[in-house]
Short mmCIF file of C-alpha atoms in Angstrom, two decimals:
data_model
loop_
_atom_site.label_atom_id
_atom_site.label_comp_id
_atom_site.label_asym_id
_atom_site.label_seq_id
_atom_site.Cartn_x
_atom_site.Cartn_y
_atom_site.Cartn_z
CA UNK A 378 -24.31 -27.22 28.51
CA UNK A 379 -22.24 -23.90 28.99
CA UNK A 380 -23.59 -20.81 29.08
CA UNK A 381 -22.66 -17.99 27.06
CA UNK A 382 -21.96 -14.65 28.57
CA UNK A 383 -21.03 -11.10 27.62
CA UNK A 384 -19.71 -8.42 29.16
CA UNK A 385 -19.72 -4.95 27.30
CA UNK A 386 -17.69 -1.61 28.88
CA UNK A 387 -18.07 2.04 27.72
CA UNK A 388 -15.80 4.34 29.00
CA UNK A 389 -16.34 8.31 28.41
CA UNK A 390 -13.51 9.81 26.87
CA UNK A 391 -11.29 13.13 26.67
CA UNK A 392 -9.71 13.59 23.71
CA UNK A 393 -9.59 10.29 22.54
CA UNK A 394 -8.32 8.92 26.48
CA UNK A 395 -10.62 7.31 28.31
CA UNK A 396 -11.92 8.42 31.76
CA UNK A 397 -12.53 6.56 34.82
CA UNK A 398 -16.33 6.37 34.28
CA UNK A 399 -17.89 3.48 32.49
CA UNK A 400 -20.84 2.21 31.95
CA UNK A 401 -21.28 -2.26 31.84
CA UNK A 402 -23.98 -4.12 29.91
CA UNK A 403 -23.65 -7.57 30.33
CA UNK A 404 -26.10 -8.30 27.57
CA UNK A 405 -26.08 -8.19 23.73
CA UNK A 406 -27.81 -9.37 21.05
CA UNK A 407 -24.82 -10.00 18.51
CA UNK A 408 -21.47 -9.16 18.20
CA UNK A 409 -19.21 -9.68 15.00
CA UNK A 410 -15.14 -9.24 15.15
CA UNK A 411 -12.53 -9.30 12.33
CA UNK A 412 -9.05 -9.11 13.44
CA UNK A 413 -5.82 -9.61 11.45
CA UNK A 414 -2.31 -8.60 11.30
CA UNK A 415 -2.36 -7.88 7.62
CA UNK A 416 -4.92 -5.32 8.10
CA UNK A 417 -4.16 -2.00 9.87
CA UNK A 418 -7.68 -1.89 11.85
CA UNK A 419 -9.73 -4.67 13.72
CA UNK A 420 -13.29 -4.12 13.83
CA UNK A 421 -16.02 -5.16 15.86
CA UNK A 422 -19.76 -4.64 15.42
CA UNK A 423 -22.39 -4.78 17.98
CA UNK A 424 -26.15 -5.19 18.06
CA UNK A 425 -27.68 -3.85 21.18
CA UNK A 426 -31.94 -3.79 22.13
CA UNK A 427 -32.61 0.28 21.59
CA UNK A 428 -33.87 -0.08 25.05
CA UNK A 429 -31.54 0.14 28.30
CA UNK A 430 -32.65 -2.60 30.52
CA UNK A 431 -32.21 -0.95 34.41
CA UNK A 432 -31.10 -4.29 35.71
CA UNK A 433 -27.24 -3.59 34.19
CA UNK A 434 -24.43 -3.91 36.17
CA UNK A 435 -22.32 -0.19 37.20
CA UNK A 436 -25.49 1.72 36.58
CA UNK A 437 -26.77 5.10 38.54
CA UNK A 438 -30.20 4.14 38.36
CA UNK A 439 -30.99 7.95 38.41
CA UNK A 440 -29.22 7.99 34.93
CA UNK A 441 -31.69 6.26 32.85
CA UNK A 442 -34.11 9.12 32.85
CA UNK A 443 -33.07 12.60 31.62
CA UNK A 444 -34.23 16.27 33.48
CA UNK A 445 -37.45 15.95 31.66
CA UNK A 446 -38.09 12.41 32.84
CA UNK A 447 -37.92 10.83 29.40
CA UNK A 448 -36.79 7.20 29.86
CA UNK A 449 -32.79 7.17 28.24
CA UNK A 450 -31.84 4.64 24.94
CA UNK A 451 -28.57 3.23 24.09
CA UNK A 452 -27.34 6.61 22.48
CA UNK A 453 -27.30 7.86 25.54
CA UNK A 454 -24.39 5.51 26.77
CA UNK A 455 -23.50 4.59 23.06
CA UNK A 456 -21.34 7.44 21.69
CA UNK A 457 -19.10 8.59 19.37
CA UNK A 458 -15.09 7.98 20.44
CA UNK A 459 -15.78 6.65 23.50
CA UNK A 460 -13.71 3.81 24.27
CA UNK A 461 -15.60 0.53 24.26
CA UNK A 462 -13.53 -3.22 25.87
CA UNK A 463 -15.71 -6.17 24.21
CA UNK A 464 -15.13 -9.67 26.66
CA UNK A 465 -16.83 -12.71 25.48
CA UNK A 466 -16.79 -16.23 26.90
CA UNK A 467 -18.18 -19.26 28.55
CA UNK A 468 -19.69 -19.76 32.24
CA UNK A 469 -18.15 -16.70 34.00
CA UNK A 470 -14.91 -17.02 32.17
CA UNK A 471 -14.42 -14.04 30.29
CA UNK A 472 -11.65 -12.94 27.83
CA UNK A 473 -10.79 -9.76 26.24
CA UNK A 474 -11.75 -10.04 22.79
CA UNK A 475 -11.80 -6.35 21.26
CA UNK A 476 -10.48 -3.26 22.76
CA UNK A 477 -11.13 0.54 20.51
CA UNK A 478 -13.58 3.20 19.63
CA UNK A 479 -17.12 3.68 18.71
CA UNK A 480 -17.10 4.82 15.49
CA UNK A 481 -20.67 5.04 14.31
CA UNK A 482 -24.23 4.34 16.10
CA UNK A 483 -27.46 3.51 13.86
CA UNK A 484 -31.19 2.28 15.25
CA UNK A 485 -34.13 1.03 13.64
CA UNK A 486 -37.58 0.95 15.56
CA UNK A 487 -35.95 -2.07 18.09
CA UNK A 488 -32.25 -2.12 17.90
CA UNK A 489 -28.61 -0.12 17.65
CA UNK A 490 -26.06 -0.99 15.58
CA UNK A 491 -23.24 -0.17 16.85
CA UNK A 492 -19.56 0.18 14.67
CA UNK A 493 -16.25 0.06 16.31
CA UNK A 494 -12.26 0.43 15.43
CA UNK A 495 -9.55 -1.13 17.80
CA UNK A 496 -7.19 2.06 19.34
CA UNK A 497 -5.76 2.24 15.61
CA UNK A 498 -8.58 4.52 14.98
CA UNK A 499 -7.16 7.33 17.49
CA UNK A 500 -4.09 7.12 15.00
CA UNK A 501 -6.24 8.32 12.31
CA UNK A 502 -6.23 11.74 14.02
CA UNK A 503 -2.96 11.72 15.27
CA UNK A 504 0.13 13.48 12.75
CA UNK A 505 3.10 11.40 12.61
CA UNK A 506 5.41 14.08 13.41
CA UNK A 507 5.08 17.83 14.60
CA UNK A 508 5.00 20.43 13.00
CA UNK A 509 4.89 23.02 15.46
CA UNK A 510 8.47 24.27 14.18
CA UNK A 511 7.35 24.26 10.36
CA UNK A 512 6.79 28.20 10.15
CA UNK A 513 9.76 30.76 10.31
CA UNK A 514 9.73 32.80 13.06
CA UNK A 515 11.82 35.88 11.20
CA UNK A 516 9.31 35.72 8.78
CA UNK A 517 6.82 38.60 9.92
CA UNK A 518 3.77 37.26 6.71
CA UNK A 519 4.19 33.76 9.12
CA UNK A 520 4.62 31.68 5.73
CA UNK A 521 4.64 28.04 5.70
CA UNK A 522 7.30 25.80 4.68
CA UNK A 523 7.41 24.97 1.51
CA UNK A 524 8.51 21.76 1.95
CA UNK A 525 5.83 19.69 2.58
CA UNK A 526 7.67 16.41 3.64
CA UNK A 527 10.10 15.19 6.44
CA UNK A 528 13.12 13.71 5.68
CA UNK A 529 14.00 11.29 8.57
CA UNK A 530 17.27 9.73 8.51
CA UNK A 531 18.13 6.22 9.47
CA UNK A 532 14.48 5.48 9.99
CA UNK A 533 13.61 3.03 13.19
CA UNK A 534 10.75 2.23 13.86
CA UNK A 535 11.71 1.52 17.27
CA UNK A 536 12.87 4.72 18.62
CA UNK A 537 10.64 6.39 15.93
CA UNK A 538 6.98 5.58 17.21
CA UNK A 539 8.16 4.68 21.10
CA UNK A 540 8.96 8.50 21.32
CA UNK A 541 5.83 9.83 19.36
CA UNK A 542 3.38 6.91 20.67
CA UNK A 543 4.52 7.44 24.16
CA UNK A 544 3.81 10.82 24.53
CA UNK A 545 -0.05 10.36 23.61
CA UNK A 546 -0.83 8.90 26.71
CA UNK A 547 -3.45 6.74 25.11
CA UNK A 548 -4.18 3.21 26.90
CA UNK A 549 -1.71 0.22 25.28
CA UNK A 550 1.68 -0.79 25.08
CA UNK A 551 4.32 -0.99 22.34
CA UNK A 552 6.43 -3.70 21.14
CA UNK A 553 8.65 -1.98 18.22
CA UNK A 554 10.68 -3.79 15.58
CA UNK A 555 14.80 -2.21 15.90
CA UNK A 556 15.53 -2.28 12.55
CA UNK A 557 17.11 0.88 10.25
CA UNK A 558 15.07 1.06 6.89
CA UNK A 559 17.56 3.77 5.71
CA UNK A 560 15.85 7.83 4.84
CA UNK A 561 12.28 7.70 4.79
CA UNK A 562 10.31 10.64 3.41
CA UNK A 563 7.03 11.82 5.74
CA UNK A 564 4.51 13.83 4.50
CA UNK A 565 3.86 16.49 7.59
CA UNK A 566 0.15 16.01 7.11
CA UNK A 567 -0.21 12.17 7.18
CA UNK A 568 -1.25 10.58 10.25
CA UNK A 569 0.52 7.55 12.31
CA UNK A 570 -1.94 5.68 10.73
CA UNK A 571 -1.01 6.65 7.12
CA UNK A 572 3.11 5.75 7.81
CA UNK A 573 2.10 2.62 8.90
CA UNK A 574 0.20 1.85 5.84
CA UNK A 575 3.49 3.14 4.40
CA UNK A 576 5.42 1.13 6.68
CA UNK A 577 3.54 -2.36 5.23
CA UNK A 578 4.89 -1.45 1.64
CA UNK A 579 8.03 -1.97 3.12
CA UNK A 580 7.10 -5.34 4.70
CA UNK A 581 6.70 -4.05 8.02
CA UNK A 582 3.32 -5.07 9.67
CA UNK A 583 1.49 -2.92 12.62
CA UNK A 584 -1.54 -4.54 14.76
CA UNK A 585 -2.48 -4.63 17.86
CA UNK A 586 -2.38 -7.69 19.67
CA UNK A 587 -5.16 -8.58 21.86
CA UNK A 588 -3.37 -9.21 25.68
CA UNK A 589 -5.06 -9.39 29.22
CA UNK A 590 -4.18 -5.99 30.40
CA UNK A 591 -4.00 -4.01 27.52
CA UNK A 592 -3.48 -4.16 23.82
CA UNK A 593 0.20 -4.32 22.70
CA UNK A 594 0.64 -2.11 19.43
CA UNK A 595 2.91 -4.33 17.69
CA UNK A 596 5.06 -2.92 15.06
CA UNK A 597 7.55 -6.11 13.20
CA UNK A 598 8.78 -7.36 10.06
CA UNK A 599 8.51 -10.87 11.21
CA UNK A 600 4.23 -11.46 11.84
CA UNK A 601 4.75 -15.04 11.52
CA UNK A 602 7.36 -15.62 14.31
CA UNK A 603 9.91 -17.13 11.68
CA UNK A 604 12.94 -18.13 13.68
CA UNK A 605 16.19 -17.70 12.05
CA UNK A 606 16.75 -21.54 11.34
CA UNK A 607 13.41 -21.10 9.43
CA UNK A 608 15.32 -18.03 7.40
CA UNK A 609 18.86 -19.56 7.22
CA UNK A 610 17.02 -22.59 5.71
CA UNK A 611 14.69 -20.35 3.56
CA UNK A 612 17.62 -18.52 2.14
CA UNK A 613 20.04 -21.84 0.99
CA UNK A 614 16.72 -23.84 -0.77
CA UNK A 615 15.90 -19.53 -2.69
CA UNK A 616 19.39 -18.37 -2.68
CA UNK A 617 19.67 -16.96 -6.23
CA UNK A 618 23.54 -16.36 -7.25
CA UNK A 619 24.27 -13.23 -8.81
CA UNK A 620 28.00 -11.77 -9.56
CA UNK A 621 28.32 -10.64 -5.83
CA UNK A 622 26.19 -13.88 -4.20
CA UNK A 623 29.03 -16.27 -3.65
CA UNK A 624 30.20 -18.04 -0.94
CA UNK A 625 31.20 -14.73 0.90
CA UNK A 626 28.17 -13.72 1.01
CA UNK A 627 26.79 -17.20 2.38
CA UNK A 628 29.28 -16.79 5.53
CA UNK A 629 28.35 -13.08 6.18
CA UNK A 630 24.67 -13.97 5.79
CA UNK A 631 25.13 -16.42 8.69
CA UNK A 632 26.85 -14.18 10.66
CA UNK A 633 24.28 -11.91 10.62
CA UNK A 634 21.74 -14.26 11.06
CA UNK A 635 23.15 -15.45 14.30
CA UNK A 636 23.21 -11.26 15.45
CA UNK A 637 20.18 -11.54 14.39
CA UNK A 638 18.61 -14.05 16.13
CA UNK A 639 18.08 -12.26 20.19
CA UNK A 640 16.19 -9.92 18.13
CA UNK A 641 13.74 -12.21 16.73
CA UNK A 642 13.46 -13.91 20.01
CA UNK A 643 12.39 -10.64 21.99
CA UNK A 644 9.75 -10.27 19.25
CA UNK A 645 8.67 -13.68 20.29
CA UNK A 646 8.53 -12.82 23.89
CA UNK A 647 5.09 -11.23 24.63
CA UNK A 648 4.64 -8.23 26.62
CA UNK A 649 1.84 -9.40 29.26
CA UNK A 650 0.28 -12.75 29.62
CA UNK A 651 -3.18 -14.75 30.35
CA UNK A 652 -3.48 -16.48 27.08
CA UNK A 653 -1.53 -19.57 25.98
CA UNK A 654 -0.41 -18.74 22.61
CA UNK A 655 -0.83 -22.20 21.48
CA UNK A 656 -3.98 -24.10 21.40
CA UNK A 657 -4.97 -27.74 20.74
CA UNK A 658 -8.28 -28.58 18.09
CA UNK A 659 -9.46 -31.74 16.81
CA UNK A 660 -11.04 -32.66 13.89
CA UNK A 661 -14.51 -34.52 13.98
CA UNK A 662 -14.24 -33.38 18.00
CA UNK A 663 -14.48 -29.52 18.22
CA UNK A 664 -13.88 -28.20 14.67
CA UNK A 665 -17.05 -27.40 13.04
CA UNK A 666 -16.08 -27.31 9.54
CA UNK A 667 -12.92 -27.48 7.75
CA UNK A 668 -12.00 -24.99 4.34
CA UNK A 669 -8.45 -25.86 4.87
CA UNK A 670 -6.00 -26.11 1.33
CA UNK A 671 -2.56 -27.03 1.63
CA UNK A 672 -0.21 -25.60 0.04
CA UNK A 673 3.67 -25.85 -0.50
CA UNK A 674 6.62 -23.68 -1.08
CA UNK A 675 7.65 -25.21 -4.19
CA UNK A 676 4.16 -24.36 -5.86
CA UNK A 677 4.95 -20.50 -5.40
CA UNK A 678 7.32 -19.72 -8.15
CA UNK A 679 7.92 -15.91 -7.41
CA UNK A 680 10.72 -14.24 -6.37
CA UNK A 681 11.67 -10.94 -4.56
CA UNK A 682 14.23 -8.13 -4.91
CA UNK A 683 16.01 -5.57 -2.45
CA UNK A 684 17.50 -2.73 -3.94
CA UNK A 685 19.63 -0.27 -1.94
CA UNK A 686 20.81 3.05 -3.09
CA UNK A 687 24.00 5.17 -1.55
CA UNK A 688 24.81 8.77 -2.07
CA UNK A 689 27.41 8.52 -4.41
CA UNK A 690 25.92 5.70 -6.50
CA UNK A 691 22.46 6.08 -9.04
CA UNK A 692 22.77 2.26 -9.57
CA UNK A 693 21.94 0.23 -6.41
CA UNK A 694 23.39 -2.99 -5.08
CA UNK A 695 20.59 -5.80 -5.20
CA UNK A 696 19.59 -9.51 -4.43
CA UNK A 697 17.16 -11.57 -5.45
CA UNK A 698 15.59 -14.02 -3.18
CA UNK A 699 13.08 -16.94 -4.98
CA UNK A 700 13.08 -18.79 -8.18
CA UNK A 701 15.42 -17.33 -10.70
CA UNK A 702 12.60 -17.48 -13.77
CA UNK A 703 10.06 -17.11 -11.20
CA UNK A 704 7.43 -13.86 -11.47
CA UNK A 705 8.98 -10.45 -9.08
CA UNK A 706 6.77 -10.67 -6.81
CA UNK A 707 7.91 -7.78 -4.94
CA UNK A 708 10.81 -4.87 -4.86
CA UNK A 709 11.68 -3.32 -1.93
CA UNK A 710 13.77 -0.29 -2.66
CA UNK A 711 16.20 1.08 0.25
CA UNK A 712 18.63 4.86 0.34
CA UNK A 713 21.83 5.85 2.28
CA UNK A 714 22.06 9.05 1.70
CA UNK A 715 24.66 9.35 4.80
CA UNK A 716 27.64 6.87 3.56
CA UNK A 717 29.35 7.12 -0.29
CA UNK A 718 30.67 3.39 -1.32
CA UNK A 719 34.44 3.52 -1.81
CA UNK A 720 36.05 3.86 -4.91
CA UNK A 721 38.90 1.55 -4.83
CA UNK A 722 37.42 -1.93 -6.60
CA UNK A 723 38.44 -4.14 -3.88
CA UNK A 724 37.44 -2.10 -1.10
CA UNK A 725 34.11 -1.76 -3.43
CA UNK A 726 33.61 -5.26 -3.89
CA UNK A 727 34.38 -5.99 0.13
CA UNK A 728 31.78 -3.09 1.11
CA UNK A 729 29.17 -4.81 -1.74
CA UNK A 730 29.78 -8.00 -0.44
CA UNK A 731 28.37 -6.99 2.83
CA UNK A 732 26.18 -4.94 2.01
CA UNK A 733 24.48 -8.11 -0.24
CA UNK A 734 24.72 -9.79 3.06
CA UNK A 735 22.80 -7.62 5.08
CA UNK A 736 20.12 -7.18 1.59
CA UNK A 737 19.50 -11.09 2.02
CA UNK A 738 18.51 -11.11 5.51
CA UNK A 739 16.29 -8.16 4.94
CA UNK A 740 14.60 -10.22 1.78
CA UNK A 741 14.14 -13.44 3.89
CA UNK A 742 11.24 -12.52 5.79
CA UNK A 743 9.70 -10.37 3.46
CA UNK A 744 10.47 -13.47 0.62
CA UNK A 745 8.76 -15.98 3.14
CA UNK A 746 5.53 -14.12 3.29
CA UNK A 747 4.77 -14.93 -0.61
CA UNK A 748 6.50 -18.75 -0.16
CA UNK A 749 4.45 -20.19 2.66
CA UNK A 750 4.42 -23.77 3.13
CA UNK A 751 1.45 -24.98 5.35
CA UNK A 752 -2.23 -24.52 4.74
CA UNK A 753 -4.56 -21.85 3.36
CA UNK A 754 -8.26 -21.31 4.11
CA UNK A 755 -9.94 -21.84 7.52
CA UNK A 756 -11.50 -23.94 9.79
CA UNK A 757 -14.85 -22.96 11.82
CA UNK A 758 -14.75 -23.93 15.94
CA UNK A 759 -16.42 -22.90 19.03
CA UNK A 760 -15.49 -19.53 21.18
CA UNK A 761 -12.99 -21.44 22.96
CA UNK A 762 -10.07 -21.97 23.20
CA UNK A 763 -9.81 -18.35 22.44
CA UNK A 764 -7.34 -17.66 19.65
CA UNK A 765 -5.62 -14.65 18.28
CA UNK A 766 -3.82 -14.01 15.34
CA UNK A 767 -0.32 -14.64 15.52
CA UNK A 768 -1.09 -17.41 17.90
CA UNK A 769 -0.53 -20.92 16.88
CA UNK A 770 -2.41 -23.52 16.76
CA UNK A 771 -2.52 -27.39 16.84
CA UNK A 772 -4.59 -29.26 14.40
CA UNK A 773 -4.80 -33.11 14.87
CA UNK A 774 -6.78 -36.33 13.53
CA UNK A 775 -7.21 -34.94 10.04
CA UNK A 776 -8.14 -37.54 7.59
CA UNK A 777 -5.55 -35.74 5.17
CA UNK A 778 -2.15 -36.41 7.22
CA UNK A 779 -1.15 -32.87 5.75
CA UNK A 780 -3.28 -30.79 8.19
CA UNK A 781 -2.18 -32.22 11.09
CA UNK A 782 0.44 -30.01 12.71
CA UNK A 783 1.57 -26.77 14.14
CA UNK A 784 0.21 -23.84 12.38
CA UNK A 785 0.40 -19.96 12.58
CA UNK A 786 -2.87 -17.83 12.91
CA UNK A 787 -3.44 -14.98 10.24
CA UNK A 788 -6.92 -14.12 10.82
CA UNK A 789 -9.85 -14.47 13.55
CA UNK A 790 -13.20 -13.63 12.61
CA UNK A 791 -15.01 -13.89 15.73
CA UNK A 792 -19.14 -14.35 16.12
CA UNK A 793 -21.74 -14.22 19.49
CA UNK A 794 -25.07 -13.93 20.07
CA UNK A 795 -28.05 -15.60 18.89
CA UNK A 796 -26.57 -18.61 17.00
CA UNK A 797 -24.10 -19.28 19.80
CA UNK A 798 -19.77 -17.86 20.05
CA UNK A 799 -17.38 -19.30 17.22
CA UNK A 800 -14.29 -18.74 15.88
CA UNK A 801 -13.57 -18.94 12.06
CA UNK A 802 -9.42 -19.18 12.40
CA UNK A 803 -7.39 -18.37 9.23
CA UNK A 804 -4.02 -20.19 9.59
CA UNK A 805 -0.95 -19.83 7.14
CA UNK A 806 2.47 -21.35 7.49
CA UNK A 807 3.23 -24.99 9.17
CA UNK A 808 5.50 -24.41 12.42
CA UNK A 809 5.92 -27.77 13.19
CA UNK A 810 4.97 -31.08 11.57
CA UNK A 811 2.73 -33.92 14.67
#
């Protein structure tokens, strides 16, 4: 029988960056962690005995009294913002499972509960861009700006949050999507937190991924690793024809789509390794219990639209990617307010044409998200193999031939402690077919 074990590190922390000295429990009574890359923050909560047992590993033992030679508790070691790495596994073998802040610390007569946020939470507290420049120095009352808001042109998130993240110094890497989402407008009081939640409006999804090392803050329009067969496919079997969606517009779509594709591929490619990426389950062998649905493209009958606007036009060019009686499931709305349109009508329609091009590429894997084709639901399993979302994973021996197969991972919510470690694994979209 394999043994569960636990290792728990608290690191003290200046502003928000953690210090060389931690603290290591390698006990806990139960710890509970949801992680997704539809929602901004992971969370983990812990359940620790009140009392600090003096046998713990990377312990001063002259720490666990104070001057007065009152024995310490947990909120001595247990405090607010300091960072707190969560590794969980079988036998000696342990992985990384959470990685963040303590955010909150409550006891009852015998035990702490303890409430965490993965690093997102130090981008809470963080404004997305400075305003150290916002008052006018010739003005001797020093009167702020009256213009609340940013206006940052050909927005990328790339060289956007690499230069702003970068410069915080905090402890992760970041793997940003390169892709221009025209002028966005930023509030000079919202947080990095608050654009990304901005960000996902626009179909772009931020998480961080759990990785040996460090966590990689991962910042793409493409969660579910679609590969640009998956979109050329996706966009003949929804292509909705419209008075500038003809043939053209097929051939320029491709074109792109083949530009396109290194992109995708570095997305694909992660940034440190010491997990598989892919792992193997069984039914009636090592999955527990199965809420698994399928579901097919077909039955979603939804559509979306992409609207961009240019500055010499109020009426936008658009596409529509879906079924053509189908319910909108979603417009994304997009502004050039650098280039004017021409005015001649075949140098109009050419620019259009391209522009339509570019529109349906940009829909695709926004238009997949609402169109899966795979399963819904989960399926419960043991701690291991240790699975992430985003990961994929391979279900076989299903008595319903539709579950078996290559599927991505949505959502982990991951359990330890007194009932034993398990995984309940969301999955979404079919990868590959067994």
């Amino acid at each position: 029988m394999l043994n569960l074990n636990a290792k728990i590190r608290v690191y003290e922390t200046v502003r928000l960056i953690p210090t060389p000295k931690y603290y290591e429990f390698t006990y806990v009574k139960n710890v509970d962690i949801n992680s997704s890359y539809k929602s901004l923050t992971d969370t983990a909560t812990l359940v620790m005995p009140k009392k600090v047992y003096t046998d713990t590993k990377g312990f001063d033992q002259s720490l666990f009294a104070n001057a007065s030679g009152e024995e310490k508790t947990i909120h001595d070691f247990f405090k607010l913002e300091n960072y707190i790495e969560i590794f969980l596994g079988y036998d000696g073998d342990y992985k990384p499972a959470f990685r963040g802040y303590i955010t909150g610390v409550q006891s009852d007569i015998t035990t702490a509960t303890i409430s965490c946020e993965d690093t997102m939470y130090a981008f809470k507290k963080v404004k997305a861009v400075k305003d150290d420049d916002v008052q006018d120095k010739s003005d001797v009352l020093n009167v702020v700006s009256t213009n609340p808001t940013t206006n940052v042109e050909s927005f990328n998130p790339k060289t956007f949050f690499e230069k702003r993240i970068k410069e915080l110094k905090l402890p992760f890497k970041v793997n940003a999507l390169d892709e221009e989402l025209g002028n966005i407008m930023i509030n000079r009081n919202q947080s990095l937190a608050q654009v990304f939640e901005m960000l996902k409006d626009k179909g772009i999804y931020t998480y961080f991924k759990t990785e040996d090392l460090a966590p990689v803050l991962t910042i793409t329009n493409n969660p579910q690793q679609h590969t640009t067969a998956e979109l050329a496919g996706f966009i003949d079997r929804n292509f909705i024809k419209s008075p500038l969606a003809g043939a053209l517009v097929k051939k320029l779509i491709n074109q792109g789509l083949s530009l396109l594709s290194s992109q995708l591929n570095k997305v694909l490619q992660s940034i440190s390794g010491g997990f598989l990426g892919k792992v193997r389950f069984r039914f009636r062998y090592n999955i527990i219990e199965d809420r698994l649905k399928v579901v097919t493209e077909s039955t979603k009958n939804t559509r979306t639209r992409v609207e961009k606007y240019f500055k010499n036009s109020n009426t936008p060019i658009y596409i529509e990617l879906g079924d053509p009686n189908g319910q909108l499931a979603k417009t994304h709305v997009l502004h050039d307010d650098k280039d004017d349109l021409p005015k001649d009508p075949e140098a109009f329609k050419n620019a259009a044409t391209k522009v339509a091009a570019e529109l349906y590429q940009y829909a695709a894997v926004r238009a997949m998200e609402s169109k899966p084709s795979g399963l819904e639901g989960y399926f419960l399993t043991f701690g291991e193999p240790f699975v992430r979302p985003t990961d994929k994973v391979i279900l076989e021996n299903a008595k319903d031939k539709e579950k078996n197969g290559t599927f991505q991972v949505e959502k982990v919510e991951r359990s330890y402690g007194e009932n034993g470690y398990r995984q309940k694994i969301y999955v979404g979209r079919r990868v590959e077919t067994v």
